[in-house]
Amino acid sequence: VGAAFYNKALDKQRCFDEEIENDLKNALEKKELTLHYQAQYNTQGQLFGFESLLRWNNEKYKKIPIINIISIIEKTTLIDDIGDFILEEAFSFSKKINTFRENKIVISVNISALQIMKSNFVKNIKKILKKINVDPKIVGIEITETVLLKNIEENLLKIKELKDIGITISLDDFGTGYSSFCYLVKLPLTNIKLDKNFIWGMKDSDEYKTLVKLCVDTAHALNLKIVAEGVETTEELDILKKMNVDFIQGYLFSKPIPESKVIELLK
């Protein structure tokens, strides 16, 4: 009975995933996919960038976490079209908001393992930059350790090529994977993003505070900036300020907001 029940549940899940996949195929045409942007500030409260996050405006799936939707996108060929859509939207928006700004703001995009593994990954990003005619210095990419480890030597070369043209490179969710200080030295990074669980752990444990401080000091020793993710309370902000964290991202300052709200915020 257990096995039959398990298979039934798996079957149901598979059918549901296929249904999502089919509806996602039309989502671009129907203009259901949009980006929201979560602001990143320095500890003095000055805006320095935004992380772009995918949203799917479809009533049928509104209760499903976007992370689950993204994992379905990543398992299919949809990653090509939707990945390019995200890059083009974010890069266009960066161009739009920076045209008359003196202090430029970087808009960054999360890159999946499947995207970076493609042989034309760098060429594709350069093609999109050219198509939109946007300065590479106002866009960024965020990669996780697991993405890098798929094929580290080759991926390092690709990332270095992007950093060399001025793109900001951030290592996302630092501390959750296999975080090896060895490849921090090798990686052509601009920023390290410290995973939110470290930040949330600080209120209950001095060990977490020690770890966060260690990460901040290590980043600074390697001339890297550090972004603390998931900052929700002034107490967390105060601790991070004392540790000289460079940038803050989290609900304390801003939730992810649509393009129109970003423009209001910038005014």
Short mmCIF file of C-alpha atoms in Angstrom, two decimals:
data_model
loop_
_atom_site.label_atom_id
_atom_site.label_comp_id
_atom_site.label_asym_id
_atom_site.label_seq_id
_atom_site.Cartn_x
_atom_site.Cartn_y
_atom_site.Cartn_z
CA VAL A 1 0.00 0.00 0.00
CA GLY A 2 2.80 2.39 0.95
CA ALA A 3 4.54 2.05 -2.42
CA ALA A 4 1.26 2.41 -4.34
CA PHE A 5 0.36 5.50 -2.36
CA TYR A 6 3.84 6.91 -2.90
CA ASN A 7 3.65 6.29 -6.66
CA LYS A 8 0.22 7.86 -6.81
CA ALA A 9 1.51 10.95 -5.05
CA LEU A 10 4.52 11.10 -7.38
CA ASP A 11 2.27 10.70 -10.41
CA LYS A 12 0.01 13.47 -9.20
CA GLN A 13 3.01 15.72 -8.65
CA ARG A 14 4.39 14.90 -12.10
CA CYS A 15 1.07 15.68 -13.80
CA PHE A 16 0.84 18.95 -11.89
CA ASP A 17 4.41 19.88 -12.90
CA GLU A 18 3.55 19.14 -16.54
CA GLU A 19 0.47 21.34 -16.26
CA ILE A 20 2.58 24.19 -14.87
CA GLU A 21 5.13 23.67 -17.63
CA ASN A 22 2.43 23.86 -20.32
CA ASP A 23 0.98 27.04 -18.85
CA LEU A 24 4.45 28.55 -18.54
CA LYS A 25 4.98 28.02 -22.28
CA ASN A 26 2.25 30.60 -22.93
CA ALA A 27 3.16 32.87 -20.03
CA LEU A 28 5.61 34.97 -22.05
CA GLU A 29 3.14 35.51 -24.91
CA LYS A 30 0.39 36.36 -22.46
CA LYS A 31 2.74 38.81 -20.70
CA GLU A 32 2.11 37.08 -17.35
CA LEU A 33 5.78 37.12 -16.35
CA THR A 34 7.16 40.24 -14.74
CA LEU A 35 10.08 41.21 -12.54
CA HIS A 36 9.98 42.64 -9.05
CA TYR A 37 13.02 44.31 -7.57
CA GLN A 38 14.39 44.16 -4.04
CA ALA A 39 16.44 47.15 -3.00
CA GLN A 40 19.95 46.93 -1.56
CA TYR A 41 21.21 49.75 0.65
CA ASN A 42 24.43 50.62 2.38
CA THR A 43 24.24 50.77 6.18
CA GLN A 44 23.65 54.53 6.03
CA GLY A 45 20.46 53.89 4.08
CA GLN A 46 21.72 54.96 0.64
CA LEU A 47 20.43 52.92 -2.28
CA PHE A 48 23.08 51.05 -4.24
CA GLY A 49 21.29 48.36 -6.23
CA PHE A 50 18.36 46.01 -6.83
CA GLU A 51 18.08 42.26 -7.19
CA SER A 52 15.53 41.29 -9.83
CA LEU A 53 13.10 38.50 -8.94
CA LEU A 54 10.69 36.69 -11.24
CA ARG A 55 6.93 36.85 -10.64
CA TRP A 56 4.18 34.95 -12.46
CA ASN A 57 0.80 36.66 -12.54
CA ASN A 58 -1.45 33.65 -12.91
CA GLU A 59 -4.41 33.15 -10.55
CA LYS A 60 -4.26 29.37 -10.91
CA TYR A 61 -0.79 29.16 -9.38
CA LYS A 62 -0.75 32.12 -7.02
CA LYS A 63 -0.38 29.88 -3.95
CA ILE A 64 2.71 28.09 -5.31
CA PRO A 65 6.01 29.57 -4.12
CA ILE A 66 7.94 31.13 -7.00
CA ILE A 67 10.99 29.04 -6.04
CA ASN A 68 9.02 25.89 -7.04
CA ILE A 69 8.02 27.47 -10.35
CA ILE A 70 11.65 28.41 -11.04
CA SER A 71 12.82 24.85 -10.38
CA ILE A 72 10.34 23.65 -13.04
CA ILE A 73 11.61 26.30 -15.47
CA GLU A 74 15.17 25.13 -14.81
CA LYS A 75 14.31 21.50 -15.55
CA THR A 76 12.98 22.34 -19.02
CA THR A 77 14.01 24.16 -22.19
CA LEU A 78 11.91 27.08 -20.94
CA ILE A 79 15.04 28.29 -19.14
CA ASP A 80 16.39 29.61 -22.48
CA ASP A 81 13.48 31.90 -23.34
CA ILE A 82 12.54 32.86 -19.80
CA GLY A 83 16.21 33.33 -18.84
CA ASP A 84 16.69 35.71 -21.79
CA PHE A 85 13.43 37.50 -20.95
CA ILE A 86 14.67 38.15 -17.38
CA LEU A 87 18.06 39.42 -18.59
CA GLU A 88 16.49 41.71 -21.19
CA GLU A 89 13.87 43.09 -18.76
CA ALA A 90 16.41 43.75 -15.99
CA PHE A 91 19.02 45.26 -18.31
CA SER A 92 16.41 47.51 -20.00
CA PHE A 93 15.14 48.65 -16.61
CA SER A 94 18.67 49.42 -15.44
CA LYS A 95 19.24 51.54 -18.53
CA LYS A 96 15.91 53.32 -17.97
CA ILE A 97 16.51 54.26 -14.33
CA ASN A 98 20.18 55.16 -14.75
CA THR A 99 19.90 57.42 -17.81
CA PHE A 100 19.78 60.62 -15.78
CA ARG A 101 21.27 59.41 -12.50
CA GLU A 102 24.63 60.58 -11.27
CA ASN A 103 24.97 57.79 -8.67
CA LYS A 104 24.43 54.72 -10.78
CA ILE A 105 22.39 51.79 -9.47
CA VAL A 106 23.24 48.20 -10.35
CA ILE A 107 20.41 45.80 -11.23
CA SER A 108 21.37 42.17 -10.85
CA VAL A 109 19.94 38.92 -12.18
CA ASN A 110 20.18 35.40 -10.77
CA ILE A 111 21.85 32.96 -13.15
CA SER A 112 21.07 29.23 -13.07
CA ALA A 113 23.51 26.38 -13.60
CA LEU A 114 21.84 25.51 -16.90
CA GLN A 115 22.41 29.01 -18.25
CA ILE A 116 26.07 29.23 -17.31
CA MET A 117 26.81 25.72 -18.62
CA LYS A 118 25.73 26.68 -22.13
CA SER A 119 28.73 27.21 -24.39
CA ASN A 120 27.27 30.49 -25.69
CA PHE A 121 26.53 31.92 -22.20
CA VAL A 122 28.98 34.84 -22.38
CA LYS A 123 28.20 35.52 -26.02
CA ASN A 124 24.49 35.61 -25.20
CA ILE A 125 24.93 38.14 -22.37
CA LYS A 126 27.09 40.32 -24.61
CA LYS A 127 24.44 40.07 -27.34
CA ILE A 128 21.71 41.24 -24.92
CA LEU A 129 23.92 44.10 -23.65
CA LYS A 130 24.43 45.22 -27.24
CA LYS A 131 20.76 44.82 -28.20
CA ILE A 132 19.67 47.03 -25.28
CA ASN A 133 22.72 49.25 -25.59
CA VAL A 134 23.30 49.25 -21.84
CA ASP A 135 26.52 49.95 -19.96
CA PRO A 136 27.77 46.66 -18.39
CA LYS A 137 28.76 48.63 -15.27
CA ILE A 138 25.09 49.07 -14.28
CA VAL A 139 24.15 45.39 -14.44
CA GLY A 140 25.14 42.41 -12.33
CA ILE A 141 24.79 38.66 -12.16
CA GLU A 142 24.30 36.57 -9.05
CA ILE A 143 25.53 32.99 -8.97
CA THR A 144 25.40 30.37 -6.23
CA GLU A 145 28.19 28.02 -5.22
CA THR A 146 26.29 25.01 -6.55
CA VAL A 147 26.10 26.70 -9.96
CA LEU A 148 29.85 27.24 -9.97
CA LEU A 149 30.79 23.76 -8.84
CA LYS A 150 29.15 22.13 -11.86
CA ASN A 151 32.21 22.84 -13.95
CA ILE A 152 34.39 25.15 -11.96
CA GLU A 153 37.37 25.83 -14.25
CA GLU A 154 35.22 26.58 -17.30
CA ASN A 155 32.73 28.65 -15.30
CA LEU A 156 35.52 30.71 -13.75
CA LEU A 157 36.71 31.71 -17.21
CA LYS A 158 33.18 32.71 -18.26
CA ILE A 159 32.64 34.78 -15.13
CA LYS A 160 36.03 36.43 -15.45
CA GLU A 161 35.18 37.46 -19.01
CA LEU A 162 31.98 39.14 -17.78
CA LYS A 163 33.72 40.84 -14.86
CA ASP A 164 36.39 42.15 -17.25
CA ILE A 165 33.76 44.06 -19.23
CA GLY A 166 32.47 45.69 -16.02
CA ILE A 167 29.57 43.46 -14.92
CA THR A 168 29.14 43.16 -11.14
CA ILE A 169 29.53 39.54 -10.00
CA SER A 170 27.93 38.45 -6.73
CA LEU A 171 28.24 35.08 -5.00
CA ASP A 172 24.76 34.38 -3.64
CA ASP A 173 23.72 32.41 -0.52
CA PHE A 174 27.28 32.30 0.76
CA GLY A 175 27.62 29.91 3.67
CA THR A 176 24.91 27.44 2.71
CA GLY A 177 26.79 25.17 0.32
CA TYR A 178 30.33 23.96 0.48
CA SER A 179 31.70 27.45 1.08
CA SER A 180 35.35 26.97 0.51
CA PHE A 181 37.62 29.90 1.17
CA CYS A 182 39.93 28.48 -1.51
CA TYR A 183 37.69 29.39 -4.34
CA LEU A 184 36.87 32.78 -2.88
CA VAL A 185 40.47 33.59 -3.74
CA LYS A 186 40.12 32.22 -7.28
CA LEU A 187 36.72 33.66 -8.13
CA PRO A 188 36.45 36.94 -10.04
CA LEU A 189 33.87 38.39 -7.63
CA THR A 190 32.65 41.85 -6.70
CA ASN A 191 30.35 40.97 -3.78
CA ILE A 192 29.57 38.11 -1.44
CA LYS A 193 25.95 37.77 -0.34
CA LEU A 194 25.65 36.29 3.10
CA ASP A 195 22.73 33.88 3.39
CA LYS A 196 19.75 35.07 5.43
CA ASN A 197 19.90 32.08 7.80
CA PHE A 198 23.19 33.41 9.19
CA ILE A 199 21.58 36.78 9.82
CA TRP A 200 18.51 35.25 11.47
CA GLY A 201 20.70 32.96 13.57
CA MET A 202 22.48 35.91 15.22
CA LYS A 203 19.65 36.68 17.65
CA ASP A 204 19.80 33.21 19.22
CA SER A 205 23.45 32.40 19.06
CA ASP A 206 26.80 34.07 19.54
CA GLU A 207 28.32 31.42 17.27
CA TYR A 208 26.35 32.86 14.36
CA LYS A 209 27.62 36.33 15.20
CA THR A 210 31.16 34.97 15.19
CA LEU A 211 30.61 33.31 11.81
CA VAL A 212 29.11 36.45 10.28
CA LYS A 213 32.03 38.53 11.56
CA LEU A 214 34.47 35.97 10.14
CA CYS A 215 32.78 36.16 6.71
CA VAL A 216 32.81 39.97 6.75
CA ASP A 217 36.49 40.14 7.70
CA THR A 218 37.43 37.50 5.12
CA ALA A 219 35.55 39.32 2.36
CA HIS A 220 37.21 42.62 3.23
CA ALA A 221 40.64 41.01 3.39
CA LEU A 222 40.05 39.87 -0.22
CA ASN A 223 38.82 43.35 -1.27
CA LEU A 224 35.26 42.13 -1.68
CA LYS A 225 32.10 43.86 -0.51
CA ILE A 226 29.61 41.95 1.60
CA VAL A 227 25.80 42.06 1.30
CA ALA A 228 23.73 40.78 4.25
CA GLU A 229 20.48 39.20 3.01
CA GLY A 230 17.21 38.85 4.90
CA VAL A 231 17.71 41.76 7.30
CA GLU A 232 14.38 42.31 9.03
CA THR A 233 15.01 44.11 12.34
CA THR A 234 16.86 47.20 13.52
CA GLU A 235 18.62 44.94 16.03
CA GLU A 236 20.14 42.92 13.16
CA LEU A 237 21.06 46.13 11.36
CA ASP A 238 22.86 47.51 14.44
CA ILE A 239 24.93 44.33 14.84
CA LEU A 240 25.82 44.31 11.12
CA LYS A 241 26.79 47.99 11.20
CA LYS A 242 29.23 47.30 14.04
CA MET A 243 30.73 44.49 11.93
CA ASN A 244 31.21 46.87 8.98
CA VAL A 245 28.91 45.01 6.59
CA ASP A 246 28.81 47.00 3.34
CA PHE A 247 25.25 46.47 2.10
CA ILE A 248 21.87 45.36 3.42
CA GLN A 249 19.00 43.62 1.65
CA GLY A 250 15.78 42.63 3.39
CA TYR A 251 12.31 43.54 4.56
CA LEU A 252 13.63 46.09 7.06
CA PHE A 253 14.26 48.43 4.12
CA SER A 254 12.13 46.99 1.34
CA LYS A 255 10.21 43.98 0.07
CA PRO A 256 10.51 43.11 -3.63
CA ILE A 257 8.44 45.73 -5.47
CA PRO A 258 7.19 46.16 -9.06
CA GLU A 259 8.83 48.50 -11.55
CA SER A 260 6.32 51.33 -10.96
CA LYS A 261 7.08 51.34 -7.21
CA VAL A 262 10.84 51.40 -7.90
CA ILE A 263 10.37 54.52 -10.00
CA GLU A 264 8.36 56.14 -7.14
CA LEU A 265 11.09 55.15 -4.68
CA LEU A 266 13.79 56.73 -6.86
CA LYS A 267 11.85 59.99 -7.06
#
